[in-house]
Every structure is written in C-alpha cells, then in structure tokens.
Coordinates of C-alpha atoms in Angstrom, one line a residue:
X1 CA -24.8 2.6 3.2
X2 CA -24.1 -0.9 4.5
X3 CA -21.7 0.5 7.1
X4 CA -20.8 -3.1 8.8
X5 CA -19.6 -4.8 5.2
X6 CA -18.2 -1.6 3.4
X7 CA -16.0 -0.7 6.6
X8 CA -13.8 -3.3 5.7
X9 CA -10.0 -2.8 5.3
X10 CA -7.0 -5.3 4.8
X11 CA -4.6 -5.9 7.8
X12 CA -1.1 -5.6 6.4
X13 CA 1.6 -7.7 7.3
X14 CA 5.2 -7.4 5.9
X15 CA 6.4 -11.4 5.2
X16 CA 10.1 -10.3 2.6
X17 CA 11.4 -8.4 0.7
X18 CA 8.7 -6.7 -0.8
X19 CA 6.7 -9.2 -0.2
X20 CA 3.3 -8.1 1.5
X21 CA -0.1 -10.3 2.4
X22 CA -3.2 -8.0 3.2
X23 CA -5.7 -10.2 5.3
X24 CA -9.3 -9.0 4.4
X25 CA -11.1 -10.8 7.5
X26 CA -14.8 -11.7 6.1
X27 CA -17.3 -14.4 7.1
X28 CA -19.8 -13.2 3.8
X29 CA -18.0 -16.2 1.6
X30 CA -18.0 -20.2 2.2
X31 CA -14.7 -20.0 0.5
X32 CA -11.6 -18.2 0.9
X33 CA -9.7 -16.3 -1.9
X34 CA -6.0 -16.1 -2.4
X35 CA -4.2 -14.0 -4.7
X36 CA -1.0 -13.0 -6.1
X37 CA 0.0 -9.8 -7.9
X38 CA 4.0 -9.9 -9.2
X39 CA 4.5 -6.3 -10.4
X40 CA 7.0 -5.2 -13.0
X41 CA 8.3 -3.1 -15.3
X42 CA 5.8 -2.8 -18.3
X43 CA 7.5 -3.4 -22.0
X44 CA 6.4 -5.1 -24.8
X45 CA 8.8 -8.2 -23.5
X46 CA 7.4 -8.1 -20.3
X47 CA 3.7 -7.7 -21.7
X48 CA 4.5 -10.8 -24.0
X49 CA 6.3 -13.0 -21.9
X50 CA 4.0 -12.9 -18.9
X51 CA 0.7 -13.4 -21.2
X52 CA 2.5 -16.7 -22.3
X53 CA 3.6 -17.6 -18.4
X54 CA -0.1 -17.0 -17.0
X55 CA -1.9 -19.7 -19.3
X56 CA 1.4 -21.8 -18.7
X57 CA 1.6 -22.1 -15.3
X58 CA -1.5 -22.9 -14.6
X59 CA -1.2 -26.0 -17.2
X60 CA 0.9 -28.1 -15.1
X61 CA 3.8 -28.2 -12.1
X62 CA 6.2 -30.4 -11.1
X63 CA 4.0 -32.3 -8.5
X64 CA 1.4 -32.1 -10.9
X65 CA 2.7 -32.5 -14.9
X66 CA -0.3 -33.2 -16.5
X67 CA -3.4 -31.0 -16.8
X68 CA -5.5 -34.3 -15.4
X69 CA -3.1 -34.2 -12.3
X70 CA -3.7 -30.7 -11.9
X71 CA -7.2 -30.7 -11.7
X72 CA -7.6 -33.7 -9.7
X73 CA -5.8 -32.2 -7.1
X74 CA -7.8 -29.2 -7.1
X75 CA -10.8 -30.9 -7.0
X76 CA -9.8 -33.0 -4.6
X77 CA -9.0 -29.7 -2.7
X78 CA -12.9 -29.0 -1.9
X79 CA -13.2 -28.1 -5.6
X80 CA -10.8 -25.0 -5.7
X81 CA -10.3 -23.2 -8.8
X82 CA -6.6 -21.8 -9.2
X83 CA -6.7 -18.4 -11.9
X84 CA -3.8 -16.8 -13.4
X85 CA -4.1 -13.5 -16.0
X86 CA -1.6 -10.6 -17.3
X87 CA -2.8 -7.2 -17.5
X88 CA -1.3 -3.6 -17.5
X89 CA -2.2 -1.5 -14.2
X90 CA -0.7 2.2 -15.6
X91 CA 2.5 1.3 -16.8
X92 CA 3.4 -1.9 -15.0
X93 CA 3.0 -5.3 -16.1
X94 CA 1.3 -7.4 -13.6
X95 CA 0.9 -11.5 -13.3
X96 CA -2.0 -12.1 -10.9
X97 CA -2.3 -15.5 -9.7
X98 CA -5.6 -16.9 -7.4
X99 CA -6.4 -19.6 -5.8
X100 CA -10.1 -20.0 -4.4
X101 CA -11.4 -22.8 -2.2
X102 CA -13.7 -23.8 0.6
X103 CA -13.1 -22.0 3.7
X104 CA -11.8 -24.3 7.0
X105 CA -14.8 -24.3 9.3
X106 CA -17.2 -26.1 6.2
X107 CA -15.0 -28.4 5.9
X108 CA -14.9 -32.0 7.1
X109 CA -12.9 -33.6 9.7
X110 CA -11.5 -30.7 10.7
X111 CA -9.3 -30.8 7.1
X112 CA -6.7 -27.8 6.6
X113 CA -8.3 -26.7 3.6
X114 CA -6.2 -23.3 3.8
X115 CA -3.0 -24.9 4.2
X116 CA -3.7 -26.9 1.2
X117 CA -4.3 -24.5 -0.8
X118 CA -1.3 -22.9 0.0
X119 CA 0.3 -25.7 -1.2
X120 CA -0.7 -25.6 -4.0
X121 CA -0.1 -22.1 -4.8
X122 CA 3.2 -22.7 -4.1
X123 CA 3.9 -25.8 -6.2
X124 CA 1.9 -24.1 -9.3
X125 CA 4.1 -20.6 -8.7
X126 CA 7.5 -21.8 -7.6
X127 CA 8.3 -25.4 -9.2
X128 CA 6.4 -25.4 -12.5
X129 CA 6.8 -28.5 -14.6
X130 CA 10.3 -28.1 -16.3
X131 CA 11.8 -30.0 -19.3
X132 CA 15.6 -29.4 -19.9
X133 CA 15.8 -26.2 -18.5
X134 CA 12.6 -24.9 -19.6
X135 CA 9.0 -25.0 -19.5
X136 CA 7.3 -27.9 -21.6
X137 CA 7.6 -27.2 -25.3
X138 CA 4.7 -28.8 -25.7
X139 CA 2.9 -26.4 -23.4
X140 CA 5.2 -23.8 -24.7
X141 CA 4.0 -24.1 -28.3
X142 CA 0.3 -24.3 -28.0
X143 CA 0.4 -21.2 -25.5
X144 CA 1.7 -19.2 -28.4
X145 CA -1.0 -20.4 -30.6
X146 CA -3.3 -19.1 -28.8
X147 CA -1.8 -16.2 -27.7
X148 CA -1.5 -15.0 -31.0
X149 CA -5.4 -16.0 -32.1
X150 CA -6.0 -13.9 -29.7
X151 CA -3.7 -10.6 -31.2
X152 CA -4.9 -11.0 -34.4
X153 CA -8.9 -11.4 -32.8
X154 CA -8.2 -8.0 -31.2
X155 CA -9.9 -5.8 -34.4
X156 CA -13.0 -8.3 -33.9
X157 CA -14.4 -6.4 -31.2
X158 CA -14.4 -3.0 -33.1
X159 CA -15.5 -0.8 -29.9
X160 CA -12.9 -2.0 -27.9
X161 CA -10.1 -2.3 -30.5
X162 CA -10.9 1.7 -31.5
X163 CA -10.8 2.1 -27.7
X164 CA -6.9 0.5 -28.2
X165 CA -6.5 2.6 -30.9
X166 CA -6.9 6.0 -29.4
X167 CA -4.6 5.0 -26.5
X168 CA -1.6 3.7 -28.9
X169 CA -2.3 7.4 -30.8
X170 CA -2.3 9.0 -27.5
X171 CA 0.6 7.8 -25.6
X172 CA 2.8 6.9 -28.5
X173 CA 6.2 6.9 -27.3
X174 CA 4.7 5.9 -23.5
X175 CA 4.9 2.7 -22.1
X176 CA 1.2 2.9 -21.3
X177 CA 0.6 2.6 -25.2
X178 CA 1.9 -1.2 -24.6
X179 CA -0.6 -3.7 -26.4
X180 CA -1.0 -5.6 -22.9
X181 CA -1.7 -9.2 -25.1
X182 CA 1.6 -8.8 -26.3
X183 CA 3.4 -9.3 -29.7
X184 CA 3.4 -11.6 -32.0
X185 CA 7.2 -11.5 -33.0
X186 CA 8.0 -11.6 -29.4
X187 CA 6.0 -14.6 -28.7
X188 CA 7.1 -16.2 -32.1
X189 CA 11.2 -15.7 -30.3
X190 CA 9.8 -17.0 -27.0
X191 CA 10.7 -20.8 -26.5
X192 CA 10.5 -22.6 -23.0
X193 CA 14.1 -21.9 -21.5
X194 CA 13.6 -18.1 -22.4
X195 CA 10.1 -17.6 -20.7
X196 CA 11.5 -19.6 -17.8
X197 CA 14.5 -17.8 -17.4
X198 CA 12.1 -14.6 -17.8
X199 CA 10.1 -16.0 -15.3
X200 CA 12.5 -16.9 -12.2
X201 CA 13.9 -13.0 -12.6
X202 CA 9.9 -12.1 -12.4
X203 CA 9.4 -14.0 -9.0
X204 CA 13.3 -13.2 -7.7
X205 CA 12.8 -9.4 -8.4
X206 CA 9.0 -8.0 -8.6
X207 CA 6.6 -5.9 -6.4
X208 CA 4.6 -8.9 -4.4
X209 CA 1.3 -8.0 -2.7
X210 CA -0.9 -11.1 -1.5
X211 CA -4.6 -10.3 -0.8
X212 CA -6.8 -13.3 1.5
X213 CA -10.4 -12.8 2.0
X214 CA -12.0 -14.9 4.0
X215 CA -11.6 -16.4 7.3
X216 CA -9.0 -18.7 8.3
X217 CA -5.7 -18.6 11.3
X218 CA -3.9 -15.5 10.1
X219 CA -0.8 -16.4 12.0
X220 CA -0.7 -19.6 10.7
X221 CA -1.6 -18.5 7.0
X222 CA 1.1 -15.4 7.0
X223 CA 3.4 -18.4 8.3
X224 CA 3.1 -20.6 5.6
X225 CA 3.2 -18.3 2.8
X226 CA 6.2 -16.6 5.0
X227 CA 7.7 -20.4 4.2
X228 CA 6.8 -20.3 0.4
X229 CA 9.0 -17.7 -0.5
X230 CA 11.5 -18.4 1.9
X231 CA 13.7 -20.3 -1.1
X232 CA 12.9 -17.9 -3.7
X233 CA 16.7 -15.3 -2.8
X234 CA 14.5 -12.5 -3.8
X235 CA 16.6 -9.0 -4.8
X236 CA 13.5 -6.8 -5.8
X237 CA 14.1 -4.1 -9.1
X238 CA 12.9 -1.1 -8.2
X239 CA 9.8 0.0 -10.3
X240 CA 9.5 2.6 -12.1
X241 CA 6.5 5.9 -11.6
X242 CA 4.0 5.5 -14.0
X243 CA 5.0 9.1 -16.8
X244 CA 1.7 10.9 -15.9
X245 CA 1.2 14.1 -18.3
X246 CA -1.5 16.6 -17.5
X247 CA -0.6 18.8 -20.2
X248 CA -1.3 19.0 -23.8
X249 CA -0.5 20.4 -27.0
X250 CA -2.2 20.5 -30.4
X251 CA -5.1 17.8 -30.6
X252 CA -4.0 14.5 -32.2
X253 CA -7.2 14.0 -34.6
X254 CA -6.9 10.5 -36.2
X255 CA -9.6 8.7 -38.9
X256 CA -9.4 5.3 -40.5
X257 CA -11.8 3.5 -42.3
X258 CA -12.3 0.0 -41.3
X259 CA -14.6 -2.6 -42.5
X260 CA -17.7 -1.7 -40.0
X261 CA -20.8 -0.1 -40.8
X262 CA -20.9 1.8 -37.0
X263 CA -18.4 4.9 -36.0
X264 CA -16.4 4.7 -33.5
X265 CA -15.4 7.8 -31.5
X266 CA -12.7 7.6 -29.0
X267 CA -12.0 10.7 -27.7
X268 CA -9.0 11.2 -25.0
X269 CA -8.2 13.7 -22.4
X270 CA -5.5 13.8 -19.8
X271 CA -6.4 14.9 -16.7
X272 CA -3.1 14.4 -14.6
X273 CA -5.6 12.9 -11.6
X274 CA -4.2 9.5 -10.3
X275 CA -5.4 7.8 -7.3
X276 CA -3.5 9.3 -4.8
X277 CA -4.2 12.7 -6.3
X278 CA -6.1 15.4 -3.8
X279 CA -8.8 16.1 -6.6
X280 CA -9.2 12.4 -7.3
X281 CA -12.4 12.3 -5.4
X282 CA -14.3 15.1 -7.3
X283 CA -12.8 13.8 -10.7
X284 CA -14.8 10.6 -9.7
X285 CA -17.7 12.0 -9.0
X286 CA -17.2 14.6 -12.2
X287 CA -16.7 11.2 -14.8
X288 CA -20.4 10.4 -12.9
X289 CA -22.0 12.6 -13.6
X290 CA -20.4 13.4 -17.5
X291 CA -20.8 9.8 -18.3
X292 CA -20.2 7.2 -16.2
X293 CA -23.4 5.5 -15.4
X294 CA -26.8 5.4 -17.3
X295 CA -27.9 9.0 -15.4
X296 CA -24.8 11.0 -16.9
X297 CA -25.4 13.7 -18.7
X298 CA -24.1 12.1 -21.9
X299 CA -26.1 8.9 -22.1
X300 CA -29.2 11.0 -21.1
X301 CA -28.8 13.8 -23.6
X302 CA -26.4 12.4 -26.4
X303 CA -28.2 9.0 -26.7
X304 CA -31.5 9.1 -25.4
X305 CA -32.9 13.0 -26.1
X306 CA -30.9 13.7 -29.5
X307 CA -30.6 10.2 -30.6
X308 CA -26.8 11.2 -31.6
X309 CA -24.8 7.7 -30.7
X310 CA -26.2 4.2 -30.0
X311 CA -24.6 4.0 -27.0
X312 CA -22.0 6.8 -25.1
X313 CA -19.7 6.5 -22.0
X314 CA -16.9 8.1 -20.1
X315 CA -13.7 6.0 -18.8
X316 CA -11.1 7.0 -16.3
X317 CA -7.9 5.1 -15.9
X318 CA -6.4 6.6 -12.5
X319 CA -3.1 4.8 -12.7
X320 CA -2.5 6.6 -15.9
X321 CA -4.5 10.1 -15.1
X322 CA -6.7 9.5 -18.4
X323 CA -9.9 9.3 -19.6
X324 CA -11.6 7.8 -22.5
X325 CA -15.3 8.9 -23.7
X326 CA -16.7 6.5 -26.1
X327 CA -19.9 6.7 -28.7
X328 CA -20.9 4.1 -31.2
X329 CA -22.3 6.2 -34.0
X330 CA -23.5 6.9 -37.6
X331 CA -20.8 7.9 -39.3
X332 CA -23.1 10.8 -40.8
X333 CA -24.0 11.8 -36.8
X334 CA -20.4 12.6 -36.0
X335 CA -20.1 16.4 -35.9
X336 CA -22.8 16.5 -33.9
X337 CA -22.2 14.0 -31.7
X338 CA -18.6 15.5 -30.7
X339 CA -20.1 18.9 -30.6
X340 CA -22.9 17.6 -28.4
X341 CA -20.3 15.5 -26.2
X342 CA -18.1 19.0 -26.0
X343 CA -20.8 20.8 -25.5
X344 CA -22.2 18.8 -22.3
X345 CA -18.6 19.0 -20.7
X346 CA -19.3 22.8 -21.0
X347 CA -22.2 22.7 -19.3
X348 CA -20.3 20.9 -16.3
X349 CA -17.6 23.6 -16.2
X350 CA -20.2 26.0 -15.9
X351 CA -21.5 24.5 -13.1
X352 CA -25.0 23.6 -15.0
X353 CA -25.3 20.3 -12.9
X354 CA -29.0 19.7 -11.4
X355 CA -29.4 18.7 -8.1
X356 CA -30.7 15.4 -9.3
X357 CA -27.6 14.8 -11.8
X358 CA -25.5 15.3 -8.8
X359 CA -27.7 12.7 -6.5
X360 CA -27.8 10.3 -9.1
X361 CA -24.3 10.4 -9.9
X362 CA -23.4 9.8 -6.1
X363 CA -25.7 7.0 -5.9
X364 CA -23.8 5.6 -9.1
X365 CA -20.9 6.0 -7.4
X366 CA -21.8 4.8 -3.6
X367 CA -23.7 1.9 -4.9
X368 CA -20.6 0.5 -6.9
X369 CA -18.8 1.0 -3.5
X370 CA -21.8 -1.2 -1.7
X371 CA -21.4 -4.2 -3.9
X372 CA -17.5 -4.5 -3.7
X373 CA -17.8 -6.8 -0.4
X374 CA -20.0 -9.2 -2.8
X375 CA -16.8 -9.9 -4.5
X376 CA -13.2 -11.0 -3.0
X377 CA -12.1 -10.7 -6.5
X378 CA -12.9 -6.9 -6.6
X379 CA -11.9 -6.5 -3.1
X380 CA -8.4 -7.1 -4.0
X381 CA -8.6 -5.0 -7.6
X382 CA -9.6 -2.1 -5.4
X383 CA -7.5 -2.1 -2.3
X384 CA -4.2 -2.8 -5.3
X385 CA -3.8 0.6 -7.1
X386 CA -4.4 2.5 -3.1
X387 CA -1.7 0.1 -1.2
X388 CA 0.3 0.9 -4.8
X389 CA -0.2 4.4 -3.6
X390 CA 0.4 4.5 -0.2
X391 CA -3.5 5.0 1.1
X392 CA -3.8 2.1 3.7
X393 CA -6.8 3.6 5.8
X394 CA -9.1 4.1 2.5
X395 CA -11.8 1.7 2.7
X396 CA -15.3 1.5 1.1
X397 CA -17.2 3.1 3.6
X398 CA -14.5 6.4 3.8
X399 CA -14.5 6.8 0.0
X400 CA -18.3 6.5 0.1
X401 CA -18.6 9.3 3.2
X402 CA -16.0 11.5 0.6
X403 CA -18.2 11.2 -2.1
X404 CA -21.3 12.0 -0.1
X405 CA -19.8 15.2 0.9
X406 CA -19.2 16.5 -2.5
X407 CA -20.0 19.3 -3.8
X408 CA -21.2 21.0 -7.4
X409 CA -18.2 23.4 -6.9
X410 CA -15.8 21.2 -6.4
X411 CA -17.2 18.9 -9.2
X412 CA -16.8 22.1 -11.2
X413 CA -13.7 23.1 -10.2
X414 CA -12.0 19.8 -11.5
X415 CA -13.2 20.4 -14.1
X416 CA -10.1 22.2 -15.6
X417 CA -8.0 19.6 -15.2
X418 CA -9.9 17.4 -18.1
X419 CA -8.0 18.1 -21.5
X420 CA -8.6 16.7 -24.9
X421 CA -5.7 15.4 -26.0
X422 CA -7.0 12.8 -28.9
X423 CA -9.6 12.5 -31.2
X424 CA -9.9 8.8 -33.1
X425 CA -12.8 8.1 -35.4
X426 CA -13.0 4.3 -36.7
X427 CA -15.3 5.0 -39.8
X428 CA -17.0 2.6 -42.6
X429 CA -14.9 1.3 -45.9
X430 CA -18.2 0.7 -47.4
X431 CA -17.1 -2.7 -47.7
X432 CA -19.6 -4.7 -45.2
X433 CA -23.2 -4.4 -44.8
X434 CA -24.8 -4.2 -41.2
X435 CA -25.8 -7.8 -40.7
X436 CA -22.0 -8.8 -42.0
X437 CA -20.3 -6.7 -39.2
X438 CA -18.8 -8.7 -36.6
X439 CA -18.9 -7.2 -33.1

C-alpha cells in the first residue's frame, strides 16, 4: 500500500446551514479542484429539472451572458474548466458543480488563482444570466432538445438500458426506480421562470457539501466561500432516508424482445448492505470475488472456462443496498448461463473460495483504493456517500487495512444477506442482424 498518499482524509469545516467544505490537503496535482454537491429530494421533477439546470448553468451568468464570455474568462483563469452534471446517489437527486484550475504557487505574479475561481463559482451558481424572471429561453429551449435526444438515445446502449430496465422492474413504486435523465413531459412543461424558480428553492434549501483538493490558504478559501453563500437566506428541507429493503418475496422474472441479436441478463438482488452497514466491508470483498473484477469467479468460470456469456459482472449500489449481475449472452445460452451464475454464488456460500480467489479479489479491491489519490474527481465521489453517512475517519488507507483483514468466513457469512429479487432478460425480435445492432 502507498501508505503516504492513501492516508488522506478531508478536514471538515462547518461554513451554514448545512453548508460543509471538506479540504483534502494534496501537493500530487498542479491544479486545484472545487466542487459542489446540492442534495435533494429525488422525483421525477427534481430528476428533470436539475438535468436541464446543469447544462444551463454552465452556458452563461450574469457577469458572463454569452458562452464566448464564459469561456474567455475561464481561460483567462489559467485555463480552468468549470463542470456541472445531475445524477441519482440512492434516492436523492444531486447537482454537482466543479471548477478546476491551476493551483496558486505555479502561478505568475503571485496571482490569486484560488480566489478567482471562487469567483467564478459563485457568479456561475448564484447569479445566472436571467431574462424576465427566468433563465434565457433561448438557453432554455435548446437544453430540452438535447435533454430529450438524450431520453429517447437511452435504448441505444442495449447493456446499459436492460441494466435500467431491471432496476425500474425492481423498485417499481421506489424513488430509486427514477430515470435519473429525467422525462420528457416534464421537460416539455419546463420553461425558464419554472426551472429558475425550481432552482433558487434548490440552492435556498439542499444538503451542501464542498470538497477542495489541492493546496491553497484554507482560512482564506473557507472565508470566501463562507462570503458566497452568505446572500443565499438558506432554510435547508430535511432529506429524506434512502427506503432500503433487504427482504424479498416471489422473484419478479421479466422478458422482452427487443431489436438486438445479444441477451441481456440483468439479474437483481437486494442485500440491505449500505455504506454505513457493519457487513459492508465483507459484502465488498464478497461482490470481488463473485464478480467484480476480471479474477471473479464469474468472469473466470461463466465467460472464459464455459464460454456461457461474452462478457459477465457483478454491481453493488451501497446507497441503495443492491446489486446488479450482468451477462451479454446467446439468447440460446441462457439457462445455463443463470444456472451457472446461481450456481457459482453457491459455491461462495459454501465457503468454496481458493486462497488465490480471495488474494486476488483483495488486490482488486486495494488497488482501486491505491489509485483514488490519482484523481480529485474520485476523491470527492468517495469521501460523499461516507460524510452522507456519518464515517469522517474512513480514509483509503483504513478501508484498505479492513479489507486486508478479511476473512473467507466472513466473506461467507454475508453471504445470506444477497437475495434475488429480479430476473430481466432483453432477448432478440429476430428483426436485426448482428452487424445492424447498435451498441
């Protein structure tokens, strides 16, 4: 283990109501990384709207109305590049907004470069460009446009839209079964005074946490972005626990036939284990060794010994306490693939793991752990869901000493927590030939 990088943990300072920045002090980058997470409720308004606001805001502000405005500025800010994206994290809806630039001590005379981007951040999140009332209806409109394109280009990508699929089937009825791109009714309602007013309530009343990785004056930074909000007359909503079920009744099996010429299996499993959970260790290691990484016991004996799948994988989603396994297959392979795939999760329960599996499977793990310092991005995606829950002390380096004291049993043990909930099958109309498929 790379003890000196992976030892690496955010120092947390309180700036609001809610409001949090975690300073990840590094010297690995030449630039620094800023980024906001709002957190909300998740609907299918809330999944809409904000996947309209993040392409919007970072379009144009106030200061800046034009896109050639924009982007002058930012470049004449060392270059930075300013990100904005909407995704689900279990069932909330989260805006995340960054900002990355050249850190203070490479730049020249002396120049603020940190206070700058601040700035900035703070004229792109707090006074976006506004045209009676609302954002631009130019902006407005052409967001939806492509917003939508992408909806409807969801079923290109067949893996991941059967992936989608299984998880609406699953958690009907769950806010977790939210299409995360959004709707395209809602969007069609949205106009620029609706999103805006949707927006101000998003800034005035979400879950704020602010990661900074790099190295710049802490005091000074906390200060500034202390300042930033200090107009907003926040009254944070108080957001909801993500439903997590760990039990099941009878198995939801699911088929459609689809223009492909692959299968696609999706097969889901609650397991109840969330991040914070005591077992949520061993589950790791037990999604390792079952499929996670190209030693598992399903790549190595579903794909590559019985040639059953072109490609297999297992997926946990610890905010939710689920997991996905996915195989591409021949549609005339799948009995015995999801015999096979049931068949190797037997073998786990009954604690028929090989030393090496296990080895392999902790290296899989650990190594994944080793590279997070390469990237402040990830950084800040990894510390979220644990300040979300409440673990401040976890950091690289303890998760990877946890995981190296694992053992079989305890892999085993968890084990009995993993139940199939969901079987989906995407399966060939016979309408398309192989070279026709998209993918």
């Amino acid at each position: 283990m790379q003890n000196g990088q992976m030892d690496i943990k955010p120092r947390r300072k309180v700036i609001g109501n809610n409001i949090a920045v975690n300073l990840i002090k590094t010297d690995k980058y030449k630039t620094n990384f800023l980024t906001f997470y709002f957190l909300t409720t998740l609907t299918e308004k809330s999944a809409s709207y904000t996947q309209l606001i993040s392409r919007i805001i970072t379009r144009a502000c106030a200061k800046y109305p034009t896109s050639v405005e924009l982007n002058r500025t930012l470049d004449d800010c060392y270059g930075a590049e300013a990100n904005a994206s909407a995704v689900k994290h279990g069932e909330y809806e989260v805006l995340g907004f960054s900002l990355s630039t050249l850190a203070d001590k490479y730049a020249m005379d002396s120049d603020k470069v940190t206070d700058t981007a601040v700035d900035i951040c703070a004229e792109m999140l707090f006074k976006p460009y506004l045209v009676e009332g609302g954002f631009d209806k130019s902006i407005v409109e052409s967001e939806k446009v492509n917003v939508k394109d992408a909806i409807s280009a969801e079923i290109n990508n067949k893996s991941e839209y059967a992936r989608k699929r299984m998880i609406r089937i699953m958690c009907e009825g769950e806010a977790y079964a939210i299409n995360p791109l959004g709707y395209p009714d809602i969007v069609d309602e949205a106009d620029g005074v609706s999103l805006y007013e949707f927006y101000r309530e998003l800034i005035k009343t979400s879950r704020v946490e602010i990661f900074f990785a790099g190295i710049c004056d802490e005091d000074r930074l906390v200060k500034k972005l202390s300042s930033a909000f200090s107009n907003i007359g926040r009254a944070p909503a108080c957001l909801p626990e993500t439903h997590v079920i760990s039990t099941v009744g009878e198995i939801k099996r699911v088929t459609e036939q689809m223009p492909v010429t692959q299968s696609h299996l999706v097969m889901g499993f609650r397991t109840g284990i969330t991040t914070s959970d005591r077992d949520f260790r061993a589950f790791s290691l037990y999604n390792s060794v079952l499929g996670g990484s190209l030693t598992s016991k399903l790549f190595m004996n579903v794909r590559e010994k019985l040639s059953l799948c072109y490609t297999v994988n297992s997926m946990p989603d610890a905010a939710k306490g689920i997991m996905r396994v996915y195989a591409g297959i021949d549609d005339k392979k799948f009995d015995a693939a999801y015999d096979e795939i049931m068949r190797q999760m037997k073998l786990i329960s009954d604690a028929d793991i090989t030393d090496s599996e296990l080895r392999e499977s902790k290296n899989a793990l650990i190594n994944s752990l080793n590279s997070l310092p390469d990237n402040p991005g990830a950084l800040a995606s990894w510390f979220l869901p644990r300040i979300l829950n409440g673990l401040f002390d976890e950091t690289p380096l303890t998760v990877a000493e946890e995981i190296e004291a694992l053992t079989k049993e305890e892999v085993v043990a968890v084990s009995s927590r993993v139940k199939l909930d969901t079987v989906y099958l995407m399966k060939p109309d016979g309408t398309v030939k192989p070279e026709e498929e998209e993918e």
